């Protein structure tokens, strides 16, 4: 058995350079770098137990501490790939390679892919853009439903309940149609500022709002202001839009790199490459 | 923006914490090293946070699994397996919100998700985990839509599943027609067209649908994105399964011109489709771009020809074009 303590918790991969972490890791762990000076390097702490596991409040705190390390690396190194929470490298019981050697091999084997992606992500930020329609502010809702509502007040309670249900449904349909109608232009105008854009299906956190677009945007530092101005213009054109604009963050949603297993001595059969419908560039 | 300050993004942790947590659990590099204890698809964390990985499941809702690489498929299967037991060689083909009508002591709809796998049709509730109803596909004798009026007068389509043992089950699903056609395709039989789509929606029934690529313009170039196109009497839509809504939505009146051009694209068909509207140019690619071109050209040039477009056999006449004016054609305000 290999030593329990020989593990590395990984926070991020940064481009070659002289970055040294200025913060501590989860629960105050001391951070250090693994990898060659010239190639991609990993920000890690020496880990002595299993994955972080516990009550939600603790997990929340750990995730935040994890993100603070990524943030520091993002602001103080040329480029970075954030690593997911709870990624831990251990030693190999068969070859007796230590966790550090394992990670070094991986960085070496994946250097080309990692460097390419790091270069693409240089000077980029992730921004989250969430646009929803507030039905109570939407003109067409008022136009189509307003009179019905007034009329309803004079009806007996039973009828009113029935009408209320029908009205709610009509209102919902009107808002949804409006969202469908404005979506293509909104998506186009936002995408024009992004290097990449990825939508989420998360439903709106606030009730009464109908999501139009919930997206993570990968933008160059210089485009952040332009994207903000675009959102301001959209809001001005449609006052019923409610906008959440979050960030800038490290490019969390765009760190995906497909690294083949060919270079990994322990790898299984290499995967047949399949074209990714999202990613083909012209 | 005359006089308006442009909107500034916020990093206020009080506003962004849930988003940050979600993104850190779902995103970021997954080292594909064999010697990793835990990656984010199996975060060993509290139950509530674990539910955030449910987001992954929505990505299989559009039946796009075939497009993905093996790792992603396995990842999704594993994520689902944590609450829905599957056989070793069983794969999920589609998932959508659904329910089962329980008809014993209590008559009640029990909500959950409808899963179509390579072996079964399942109504499963995630939390608390319970399989509400299921059948093996080879036990299904028939599956058909059932029109039903609900309280409040709205019409709904339910799904009537007849089993070979003579029993029946009534299910609900977010997209009943789609689920029915997926099950039928799986059963390898096309049921009589007369029993399928209800009349009320006949005019919006697709004239043509299929896989299509959309060229999206980004800040530094453009990207082909895969998705599904659908042509009905009233509109042409294209939507990526990754997006919340259809990126293309145009009516015949909005389509000013359509032409074909040679352009590199992900399909074997070199000539793409260029659609012109008053305020945009839409570039689409499909393996059957030729057939789409013919269909769209007829669609655009008027209702007289519309019926002879390359359609399904059974199709109700198009609506009077006057009725359509203004619908879906409203400009962005």
Short mmCIF file of N, CA and C in Angstrom, two decimals, chain A residues 7 51-54 56 59-60 63-64 66-67 71 81-90 92 102 106 127-128 130 139-140 166 169 176 179-185 187-189 191-195 197-199 201 205 210-212 225 228-229 232-234 236-238 243-249 252-253 255-256 259 266 271 274-275 277-278 280-282, chain B residues 1-2 4-11 15-40 43-49 58 61-62 66-71 151-152 154 211 213 215-220 222-226 239-249 263-264 266 328 330-333:
data_model
loop_
_atom_site.label_atom_id
_atom_site.label_comp_id
_atom_site.label_asym_id
_atom_site.label_seq_id
_atom_site.Cartn_x
_atom_site.Cartn_y
_atom_site.Cartn_z
N UNK A 7 -0.88 12.50 -1.42
CA UNK A 7 -1.91 12.89 -2.38
C UNK A 7 -1.78 14.38 -2.63
N UNK A 51 -11.64 12.84 -0.14
CA UNK A 51 -12.26 14.05 -0.68
C UNK A 51 -12.98 14.83 0.41
N UNK A 52 -13.11 16.12 0.21
CA UNK A 52 -13.85 16.94 1.16
C UNK A 52 -15.31 16.51 1.16
N UNK A 53 -15.81 16.24 2.32
CA UNK A 53 -17.16 15.71 2.44
C UNK A 53 -17.74 16.16 3.77
N UNK A 54 -18.94 16.69 3.75
CA UNK A 54 -19.52 17.13 5.00
C UNK A 54 -20.81 17.88 4.79
N UNK A 56 -23.57 20.75 4.06
CA UNK A 56 -23.58 21.73 2.98
C UNK A 56 -22.86 23.03 3.33
N UNK A 59 -19.26 22.52 2.88
CA UNK A 59 -18.92 22.41 1.46
C UNK A 59 -18.93 23.79 0.81
N UNK A 60 -19.91 24.58 1.18
CA UNK A 60 -19.98 25.93 0.64
C UNK A 60 -18.70 26.71 0.96
N UNK A 63 -15.79 25.29 -1.09
CA UNK A 63 -15.87 25.68 -2.50
C UNK A 63 -15.42 27.12 -2.67
N UNK A 64 -15.80 27.94 -1.72
CA UNK A 64 -15.40 29.34 -1.77
C UNK A 64 -13.89 29.48 -1.61
N UNK A 66 -11.73 27.21 -2.35
CA UNK A 66 -11.21 26.68 -3.61
C UNK A 66 -11.20 27.79 -4.66
N UNK A 67 -12.30 28.52 -4.72
CA UNK A 67 -12.42 29.56 -5.75
C UNK A 67 -11.47 30.73 -5.49
N UNK A 71 -8.94 32.32 -8.07
CA UNK A 71 -9.00 33.76 -8.31
C UNK A 71 -7.61 34.40 -8.25
N UNK A 81 -6.42 27.53 -16.13
CA UNK A 81 -7.54 26.61 -16.30
C UNK A 81 -8.02 26.22 -14.90
N UNK A 82 -9.22 26.60 -14.51
CA UNK A 82 -9.70 26.21 -13.19
C UNK A 82 -9.94 24.71 -13.15
N UNK A 83 -9.67 24.09 -12.02
CA UNK A 83 -9.95 22.67 -11.86
C UNK A 83 -11.15 22.53 -10.93
N UNK A 84 -11.99 21.54 -11.20
CA UNK A 84 -13.19 21.33 -10.39
C UNK A 84 -12.85 21.08 -8.92
N UNK A 85 -13.85 21.28 -8.10
CA UNK A 85 -13.74 21.00 -6.68
C UNK A 85 -13.49 19.50 -6.46
N UNK A 86 -12.65 19.18 -5.49
CA UNK A 86 -12.43 17.78 -5.11
C UNK A 86 -11.73 16.93 -6.16
N UNK A 87 -10.76 17.48 -6.81
CA UNK A 87 -9.94 16.66 -7.72
C UNK A 87 -8.63 16.37 -7.02
N UNK A 88 -8.39 15.10 -6.73
CA UNK A 88 -7.24 14.71 -5.92
C UNK A 88 -6.44 13.63 -6.64
N UNK A 89 -5.17 13.87 -6.76
CA UNK A 89 -4.29 12.90 -7.43
C UNK A 89 -3.57 12.08 -6.37
N UNK A 90 -3.54 10.77 -6.57
CA UNK A 90 -2.81 9.94 -5.60
C UNK A 90 -1.65 9.22 -6.29
N UNK A 92 0.66 5.93 -7.52
CA UNK A 92 0.28 4.71 -8.24
C UNK A 92 0.87 3.50 -7.52
N UNK A 102 3.08 11.48 -10.66
CA UNK A 102 1.88 11.26 -11.47
C UNK A 102 1.42 12.55 -12.15
N UNK A 106 1.43 13.74 -16.08
CA UNK A 106 0.20 14.18 -16.75
C UNK A 106 0.40 15.55 -17.39
N UNK A 127 -18.36 35.85 -17.70
CA UNK A 127 -19.43 36.70 -17.17
C UNK A 127 -20.71 35.91 -17.28
N UNK A 128 -21.54 36.06 -16.28
CA UNK A 128 -22.81 35.36 -16.38
C UNK A 128 -23.90 36.39 -16.66
N UNK A 130 -27.96 36.89 -17.25
CA UNK A 130 -29.28 36.27 -17.11
C UNK A 130 -30.36 37.31 -17.39
N UNK A 139 -45.98 45.11 -21.84
CA UNK A 139 -47.13 45.81 -22.41
C UNK A 139 -48.20 44.88 -22.96
N UNK A 140 -47.75 43.88 -23.72
CA UNK A 140 -48.76 43.03 -24.36
C UNK A 140 -49.58 42.23 -23.35
N UNK A 166 -57.58 30.43 -15.99
CA UNK A 166 -57.44 30.57 -17.44
C UNK A 166 -56.57 31.80 -17.76
N UNK A 169 -52.92 31.21 -17.26
CA UNK A 169 -52.35 30.41 -18.34
C UNK A 169 -52.12 31.31 -19.57
N UNK A 176 -44.29 33.93 -22.59
CA UNK A 176 -43.40 32.96 -23.22
C UNK A 176 -43.22 33.25 -24.70
N UNK A 179 -40.91 36.11 -25.01
CA UNK A 179 -39.52 35.69 -24.78
C UNK A 179 -38.97 34.98 -26.01
N UNK A 180 -39.79 34.10 -26.60
CA UNK A 180 -39.39 33.41 -27.84
C UNK A 180 -39.06 34.41 -28.94
N UNK A 181 -39.88 35.45 -29.01
CA UNK A 181 -39.74 36.40 -30.10
C UNK A 181 -38.46 37.23 -29.96
N UNK A 182 -38.16 37.66 -28.74
CA UNK A 182 -36.99 38.53 -28.58
C UNK A 182 -35.69 37.76 -28.44
N UNK A 183 -35.79 36.46 -28.14
CA UNK A 183 -34.57 35.68 -27.90
C UNK A 183 -33.55 35.72 -29.04
N UNK A 184 -33.97 35.45 -30.30
CA UNK A 184 -32.94 35.37 -31.36
C UNK A 184 -32.06 36.62 -31.42
N UNK A 185 -32.67 37.79 -31.34
CA UNK A 185 -31.87 39.00 -31.44
C UNK A 185 -31.00 39.20 -30.20
N UNK A 187 -29.79 36.87 -28.20
CA UNK A 187 -28.68 35.92 -28.26
C UNK A 187 -27.61 36.42 -29.24
N UNK A 188 -28.06 36.90 -30.39
CA UNK A 188 -27.11 37.37 -31.40
C UNK A 188 -26.31 38.56 -30.88
N UNK A 189 -26.99 39.48 -30.23
CA UNK A 189 -26.30 40.70 -29.77
C UNK A 189 -25.34 40.40 -28.64
N UNK A 191 -23.89 37.32 -28.13
CA UNK A 191 -22.85 36.45 -28.69
C UNK A 191 -21.79 37.25 -29.44
N UNK A 192 -22.20 38.34 -30.04
CA UNK A 192 -21.27 39.14 -30.82
C UNK A 192 -20.13 39.71 -29.96
N UNK A 193 -20.31 39.72 -28.64
CA UNK A 193 -19.26 40.22 -27.74
C UNK A 193 -18.45 39.09 -27.12
N UNK A 194 -18.83 37.86 -27.41
CA UNK A 194 -18.23 36.72 -26.70
C UNK A 194 -17.29 35.92 -27.58
N UNK A 195 -16.27 35.35 -26.96
CA UNK A 195 -15.43 34.37 -27.65
C UNK A 195 -16.16 33.05 -27.68
N UNK A 197 -19.98 31.19 -25.83
CA UNK A 197 -21.16 31.43 -25.00
C UNK A 197 -21.83 30.08 -24.73
N UNK A 198 -22.26 29.91 -23.51
CA UNK A 198 -22.87 28.64 -23.14
C UNK A 198 -24.08 28.91 -22.26
N UNK A 199 -25.21 28.34 -22.63
CA UNK A 199 -26.42 28.61 -21.86
C UNK A 199 -26.65 27.58 -20.78
N UNK A 201 -29.73 25.86 -18.14
CA UNK A 201 -31.16 25.67 -18.11
C UNK A 201 -31.74 26.01 -16.75
N UNK A 205 -34.35 32.19 -10.44
CA UNK A 205 -34.45 32.07 -9.00
C UNK A 205 -35.61 32.87 -8.44
N UNK A 210 -39.81 35.23 -16.25
CA UNK A 210 -39.68 34.18 -17.26
C UNK A 210 -38.31 34.30 -17.91
N UNK A 211 -37.47 33.27 -17.77
CA UNK A 211 -36.12 33.37 -18.32
C UNK A 211 -36.14 33.52 -19.85
N UNK A 212 -35.33 34.42 -20.36
CA UNK A 212 -35.17 34.55 -21.80
C UNK A 212 -33.85 33.90 -22.20
N UNK A 225 -16.92 46.01 -20.88
CA UNK A 225 -17.68 47.26 -20.92
C UNK A 225 -18.67 47.26 -22.08
N UNK A 228 -21.58 45.17 -21.23
CA UNK A 228 -22.43 45.91 -20.29
C UNK A 228 -23.28 46.95 -21.01
N UNK A 229 -22.67 47.63 -21.97
CA UNK A 229 -23.39 48.65 -22.73
C UNK A 229 -24.51 48.00 -23.56
N UNK A 232 -27.36 47.27 -21.32
CA UNK A 232 -28.07 48.52 -21.03
C UNK A 232 -29.01 48.87 -22.19
N UNK A 233 -28.50 48.71 -23.41
CA UNK A 233 -29.31 49.02 -24.59
C UNK A 233 -30.52 48.07 -24.69
N UNK A 234 -30.31 46.82 -24.37
CA UNK A 234 -31.42 45.85 -24.42
C UNK A 234 -32.49 46.21 -23.41
N UNK A 236 -33.09 49.11 -22.23
CA UNK A 236 -33.75 50.34 -22.63
C UNK A 236 -34.82 50.05 -23.68
N UNK A 237 -34.51 49.12 -24.59
CA UNK A 237 -35.46 48.79 -25.65
C UNK A 237 -36.64 47.98 -25.11
N UNK A 238 -36.41 47.20 -24.07
CA UNK A 238 -37.49 46.40 -23.51
C UNK A 238 -37.44 46.52 -21.98
N UNK A 243 -32.37 42.02 -15.57
CA UNK A 243 -31.04 41.56 -15.95
C UNK A 243 -30.15 41.29 -14.74
N UNK A 244 -29.54 40.11 -14.72
CA UNK A 244 -28.48 39.81 -13.75
C UNK A 244 -27.19 39.74 -14.54
N UNK A 245 -26.17 40.44 -14.08
CA UNK A 245 -24.91 40.49 -14.80
C UNK A 245 -23.81 40.21 -13.77
N UNK A 246 -23.27 39.01 -13.78
CA UNK A 246 -22.34 38.60 -12.73
C UNK A 246 -20.93 38.38 -13.27
N UNK A 247 -19.95 38.61 -12.42
CA UNK A 247 -18.57 38.39 -12.78
C UNK A 247 -17.76 39.66 -12.58
N UNK A 248 -16.64 39.82 -13.21
CA UNK A 248 -15.95 38.79 -13.98
C UNK A 248 -15.33 37.71 -13.10
N UNK A 249 -15.39 36.50 -13.60
CA UNK A 249 -14.80 35.35 -12.92
C UNK A 249 -13.72 34.74 -13.81
N UNK A 252 -14.37 29.61 -15.67
CA UNK A 252 -14.78 28.29 -15.16
C UNK A 252 -15.49 27.43 -16.19
N UNK A 253 -16.44 28.04 -16.86
CA UNK A 253 -17.29 27.25 -17.76
C UNK A 253 -16.61 26.89 -19.07
N UNK A 255 -13.22 25.86 -19.32
CA UNK A 255 -11.93 25.24 -19.08
C UNK A 255 -11.83 23.88 -19.73
N UNK A 256 -12.93 23.38 -20.26
CA UNK A 256 -12.92 22.02 -20.81
C UNK A 256 -11.83 21.85 -21.86
N UNK A 259 -8.34 15.96 -23.50
CA UNK A 259 -6.98 15.46 -23.54
C UNK A 259 -7.04 13.96 -23.76
N UNK A 266 -0.89 4.62 -18.31
CA UNK A 266 -1.89 3.80 -17.64
C UNK A 266 -3.25 3.86 -18.34
N UNK A 271 -9.90 6.86 -26.91
CA UNK A 271 -11.27 7.06 -27.37
C UNK A 271 -11.27 7.45 -28.84
N UNK A 274 -14.78 12.00 -31.58
CA UNK A 274 -16.07 12.27 -32.17
C UNK A 274 -16.17 13.78 -32.33
N UNK A 275 -16.63 14.26 -33.45
CA UNK A 275 -16.74 15.71 -33.58
C UNK A 275 -17.70 16.28 -32.55
N UNK A 277 -20.35 18.83 -31.54
CA UNK A 277 -21.26 19.71 -32.27
C UNK A 277 -21.14 21.17 -31.84
N UNK A 278 -20.62 21.39 -30.66
CA UNK A 278 -20.55 22.77 -30.17
C UNK A 278 -19.28 23.48 -30.62
N UNK A 280 -16.98 23.19 -33.43
CA UNK A 280 -16.25 23.28 -34.69
C UNK A 280 -16.14 24.72 -35.16
N UNK A 281 -14.92 25.14 -35.28
CA UNK A 281 -14.70 26.53 -35.68
C UNK A 281 -14.50 26.59 -37.18
N UNK A 282 -14.88 27.68 -37.75
CA UNK A 282 -14.57 27.86 -39.16
C UNK A 282 -13.44 28.85 -39.28
N UNK B 1 -24.57 54.63 -26.19
CA UNK B 1 -25.66 54.75 -25.21
C UNK B 1 -25.70 56.18 -24.71
N UNK B 2 -26.47 56.98 -25.31
CA UNK B 2 -26.46 58.38 -24.96
C UNK B 2 -26.90 58.61 -23.52
N UNK B 4 -26.57 57.03 -20.90
CA UNK B 4 -26.74 55.90 -19.98
C UNK B 4 -25.39 55.30 -19.59
N UNK B 5 -25.22 55.10 -18.31
CA UNK B 5 -24.03 54.38 -17.88
C UNK B 5 -24.21 52.94 -18.31
N UNK B 6 -23.14 52.31 -18.75
CA UNK B 6 -23.32 50.91 -19.13
C UNK B 6 -23.30 50.03 -17.89
N UNK B 7 -24.02 48.94 -18.00
CA UNK B 7 -24.21 48.06 -16.85
C UNK B 7 -22.89 47.43 -16.42
N UNK B 8 -22.65 47.37 -15.14
CA UNK B 8 -21.43 46.77 -14.62
C UNK B 8 -21.74 45.41 -14.00
N UNK B 9 -20.89 44.42 -14.28
CA UNK B 9 -21.13 43.12 -13.65
C UNK B 9 -20.85 43.17 -12.15
N UNK B 10 -21.49 42.32 -11.39
CA UNK B 10 -21.25 42.31 -9.95
C UNK B 10 -20.55 41.03 -9.52
N UNK B 11 -19.65 41.21 -8.57
CA UNK B 11 -18.97 40.05 -7.99
C UNK B 11 -19.38 39.86 -6.53
N UNK B 15 -24.69 37.80 -3.93
CA UNK B 15 -25.51 37.60 -5.13
C UNK B 15 -25.02 36.42 -5.96
N UNK B 16 -23.73 36.12 -5.86
CA UNK B 16 -23.16 35.18 -6.83
C UNK B 16 -22.82 33.81 -6.24
N UNK B 17 -22.91 33.66 -4.94
CA UNK B 17 -22.44 32.41 -4.33
C UNK B 17 -23.09 31.15 -4.91
N UNK B 18 -24.41 31.12 -5.02
CA UNK B 18 -25.01 29.89 -5.58
C UNK B 18 -24.51 29.59 -6.99
N UNK B 19 -24.32 30.64 -7.77
CA UNK B 19 -23.84 30.44 -9.14
C UNK B 19 -22.42 29.91 -9.13
N UNK B 20 -21.63 30.48 -8.23
CA UNK B 20 -20.24 30.10 -8.13
C UNK B 20 -20.11 28.63 -7.73
N UNK B 21 -20.91 28.24 -6.77
CA UNK B 21 -20.86 26.86 -6.30
C UNK B 21 -21.26 25.91 -7.41
N UNK B 22 -22.32 26.27 -8.11
CA UNK B 22 -22.79 25.42 -9.19
C UNK B 22 -21.70 25.24 -10.25
N UNK B 23 -21.09 26.35 -10.58
CA UNK B 23 -20.11 26.31 -11.66
C UNK B 23 -18.87 25.53 -11.24
N UNK B 24 -18.50 25.64 -9.99
CA UNK B 24 -17.31 24.92 -9.54
C UNK B 24 -17.54 23.42 -9.40
N UNK B 25 -18.77 23.06 -9.18
CA UNK B 25 -19.05 21.64 -9.07
C UNK B 25 -19.22 21.00 -10.44
N UNK B 26 -19.70 21.78 -11.38
CA UNK B 26 -19.99 21.22 -12.70
C UNK B 26 -18.89 21.45 -13.72
N UNK B 27 -18.10 22.50 -13.49
CA UNK B 27 -17.19 22.91 -14.55
C UNK B 27 -15.75 22.76 -14.12
N UNK B 28 -14.88 23.27 -14.94
CA UNK B 28 -13.47 23.19 -14.65
C UNK B 28 -12.88 21.95 -15.28
N UNK B 29 -11.57 21.93 -15.28
CA UNK B 29 -10.88 20.81 -15.90
C UNK B 29 -11.08 19.54 -15.10
N UNK B 30 -11.39 18.47 -15.79
CA UNK B 30 -11.40 17.17 -15.14
C UNK B 30 -10.15 16.46 -15.63
N UNK B 31 -9.23 16.24 -14.73
CA UNK B 31 -8.01 15.57 -15.16
C UNK B 31 -8.36 14.14 -15.53
N UNK B 32 -8.01 13.73 -16.72
CA UNK B 32 -8.36 12.35 -17.09
C UNK B 32 -7.21 11.43 -16.76
N UNK B 33 -6.90 11.43 -15.49
CA UNK B 33 -5.83 10.59 -15.00
C UNK B 33 -6.52 9.45 -14.29
N UNK B 34 -6.02 8.25 -14.47
CA UNK B 34 -6.68 7.12 -13.82
C UNK B 34 -6.58 7.19 -12.30
N UNK B 35 -5.62 7.96 -11.84
CA UNK B 35 -5.33 7.89 -10.42
C UNK B 35 -5.93 9.05 -9.65
N UNK B 36 -7.13 9.35 -9.97
CA UNK B 36 -7.81 10.43 -9.29
C UNK B 36 -8.88 9.83 -8.41
N UNK B 37 -8.96 10.32 -7.21
CA UNK B 37 -9.91 9.75 -6.28
C UNK B 37 -11.33 10.15 -6.63
N UNK B 38 -11.49 11.41 -6.91
CA UNK B 38 -12.84 11.90 -7.08
C UNK B 38 -12.85 13.01 -8.10
N UNK B 39 -13.77 12.94 -9.00
CA UNK B 39 -13.95 14.07 -9.90
C UNK B 39 -15.35 14.61 -9.69
N UNK B 40 -15.62 15.71 -10.32
CA UNK B 40 -16.84 16.43 -9.96
C UNK B 40 -18.14 15.72 -10.30
N UNK B 43 -19.36 14.21 -6.74
CA UNK B 43 -18.87 14.97 -5.60
C UNK B 43 -19.43 14.35 -4.32
N UNK B 44 -18.56 14.02 -3.41
CA UNK B 44 -19.02 13.37 -2.20
C UNK B 44 -19.42 14.42 -1.19
N UNK B 45 -20.54 15.00 -1.44
CA UNK B 45 -20.93 16.15 -0.63
C UNK B 45 -22.38 16.02 -0.21
N UNK B 46 -22.82 17.02 0.52
CA UNK B 46 -24.18 16.99 1.05
C UNK B 46 -25.24 16.83 -0.02
N UNK B 47 -26.36 16.31 0.38
CA UNK B 47 -27.42 15.95 -0.55
C UNK B 47 -27.92 17.12 -1.39
N UNK B 48 -28.13 18.26 -0.74
CA UNK B 48 -28.71 19.38 -1.47
C UNK B 48 -27.81 19.87 -2.59
N UNK B 49 -26.53 19.93 -2.28
CA UNK B 49 -25.62 20.39 -3.31
C UNK B 49 -25.47 19.36 -4.40
N UNK B 58 -30.51 17.42 -17.65
CA UNK B 58 -31.33 18.14 -18.63
C UNK B 58 -30.66 18.11 -20.00
N UNK B 61 -32.06 15.65 -22.36
CA UNK B 61 -33.48 15.76 -22.67
C UNK B 61 -33.76 15.81 -24.16
N UNK B 62 -32.81 16.25 -24.91
CA UNK B 62 -33.09 16.41 -26.32
C UNK B 62 -32.59 15.28 -27.20
N UNK B 66 -26.17 10.78 -28.99
CA UNK B 66 -25.36 10.20 -30.05
C UNK B 66 -24.23 11.13 -30.48
N UNK B 67 -24.45 12.42 -30.27
CA UNK B 67 -23.48 13.39 -30.76
C UNK B 67 -22.28 13.51 -29.83
N UNK B 68 -22.39 12.93 -28.68
CA UNK B 68 -21.37 13.18 -27.69
C UNK B 68 -20.28 12.13 -27.72
N UNK B 69 -19.15 12.52 -27.19
CA UNK B 69 -18.10 11.53 -27.10
C UNK B 69 -18.38 10.57 -25.95
N UNK B 70 -17.60 9.52 -25.93
CA UNK B 70 -17.88 8.45 -25.00
C UNK B 70 -17.79 8.89 -23.55
N UNK B 71 -16.79 9.72 -23.26
CA UNK B 71 -16.61 10.17 -21.87
C UNK B 71 -17.84 10.88 -21.35
N UNK B 151 -59.35 20.25 -15.62
CA UNK B 151 -60.13 21.27 -14.93
C UNK B 151 -59.67 22.62 -15.46
N UNK B 152 -60.61 23.48 -15.74
CA UNK B 152 -60.22 24.77 -16.29
C UNK B 152 -60.34 24.78 -17.79
N UNK B 154 -58.64 23.38 -20.25
CA UNK B 154 -57.56 23.25 -21.23
C UNK B 154 -57.43 21.80 -21.67
N UNK B 211 -31.89 17.39 -38.41
CA UNK B 211 -30.68 17.92 -37.84
C UNK B 211 -30.12 19.01 -38.74
N UNK B 213 -27.22 22.58 -38.87
CA UNK B 213 -26.16 23.37 -38.23
C UNK B 213 -26.42 24.85 -38.48
N UNK B 215 -24.75 28.74 -38.20
CA UNK B 215 -23.49 29.46 -38.09
C UNK B 215 -23.68 30.66 -37.18
N UNK B 216 -23.06 30.60 -36.00
CA UNK B 216 -23.21 31.70 -35.05
C UNK B 216 -22.01 32.64 -35.09
N UNK B 217 -22.30 33.93 -35.09
CA UNK B 217 -21.23 34.93 -35.12
C UNK B 217 -20.82 35.30 -33.71
N UNK B 218 -19.53 35.13 -33.42
CA UNK B 218 -18.99 35.50 -32.12
C UNK B 218 -18.05 36.69 -32.32
N UNK B 219 -17.43 37.13 -31.22
CA UNK B 219 -16.62 38.36 -31.33
C UNK B 219 -15.40 38.19 -32.23
N UNK B 220 -14.89 36.96 -32.33
CA UNK B 220 -13.68 36.80 -33.14
C UNK B 220 -13.87 35.84 -34.30
N UNK B 222 -16.76 32.91 -36.37
CA UNK B 222 -18.05 32.25 -36.26
C UNK B 222 -17.87 30.75 -36.03
N UNK B 223 -18.91 30.15 -35.52
CA UNK B 223 -18.87 28.76 -35.09
C UNK B 223 -20.12 28.03 -35.59
N UNK B 224 -19.93 26.81 -36.08
CA UNK B 224 -21.09 25.99 -36.45
C UNK B 224 -21.62 25.31 -35.20
N UNK B 225 -22.91 25.40 -34.99
CA UNK B 225 -23.51 24.76 -33.83
C UNK B 225 -24.58 23.77 -34.29
N UNK B 226 -24.57 22.59 -33.69
CA UNK B 226 -25.53 21.57 -34.08
C UNK B 226 -26.87 21.77 -33.40
N UNK B 239 -33.05 25.20 -33.19
CA UNK B 239 -32.69 25.29 -31.78
C UNK B 239 -31.59 24.30 -31.44
N UNK B 240 -30.66 24.78 -30.66
CA UNK B 240 -29.63 23.89 -30.14
C UNK B 240 -30.13 23.30 -28.83
N UNK B 241 -29.84 22.02 -28.59
CA UNK B 241 -30.28 21.43 -27.32
C UNK B 241 -29.60 22.10 -26.13
N UNK B 242 -28.54 22.86 -26.37
CA UNK B 242 -27.84 23.53 -25.29
C UNK B 242 -28.47 24.88 -24.95
N UNK B 243 -29.35 25.36 -25.80
CA UNK B 243 -29.91 26.70 -25.60
C UNK B 243 -31.30 26.63 -25.00
N UNK B 244 -31.70 27.72 -24.40
CA UNK B 244 -33.01 27.79 -23.76
C UNK B 244 -34.15 27.94 -24.75
N UNK B 245 -33.89 28.62 -25.83
CA UNK B 245 -34.96 28.88 -26.80
C UNK B 245 -34.42 28.76 -28.23
N UNK B 246 -35.33 28.84 -29.19
CA UNK B 246 -34.94 28.70 -30.59
C UNK B 246 -34.19 29.95 -31.05
N UNK B 247 -33.00 29.75 -31.64
CA UNK B 247 -32.19 30.87 -32.10
C UNK B 247 -32.73 31.42 -33.42
N UNK B 248 -33.38 30.56 -34.18
CA UNK B 248 -34.00 31.02 -35.43
C UNK B 248 -35.50 30.84 -35.30
N UNK B 249 -36.24 31.89 -35.60
CA UNK B 249 -37.69 31.79 -35.57
C UNK B 249 -38.23 32.78 -36.60
N UNK B 263 -19.56 26.68 -48.81
CA UNK B 263 -18.89 27.17 -47.62
C UNK B 263 -18.51 25.95 -46.78
N UNK B 264 -17.35 25.99 -46.17
CA UNK B 264 -16.95 24.84 -45.37
C UNK B 264 -17.91 24.71 -44.19
N UNK B 266 -19.83 21.49 -41.28
CA UNK B 266 -19.60 20.16 -40.70
C UNK B 266 -20.27 19.01 -41.45
N UNK B 328 -45.59 36.22 -35.02
CA UNK B 328 -44.17 35.89 -35.04
C UNK B 328 -43.37 36.89 -35.86
N UNK B 330 -43.55 40.20 -35.31
CA UNK B 330 -43.38 41.46 -34.61
C UNK B 330 -41.90 41.76 -34.44
N UNK B 331 -41.51 42.98 -34.72
CA UNK B 331 -40.10 43.32 -34.59
C UNK B 331 -39.69 43.40 -33.13
N UNK B 332 -38.44 43.35 -32.91
CA UNK B 332 -37.88 43.47 -31.57
C UNK B 332 -38.20 44.86 -31.03
N UNK B 333 -38.74 44.88 -29.84
CA UNK B 333 -39.01 46.18 -29.25
C UNK B 333 -38.25 46.30 -27.94
#
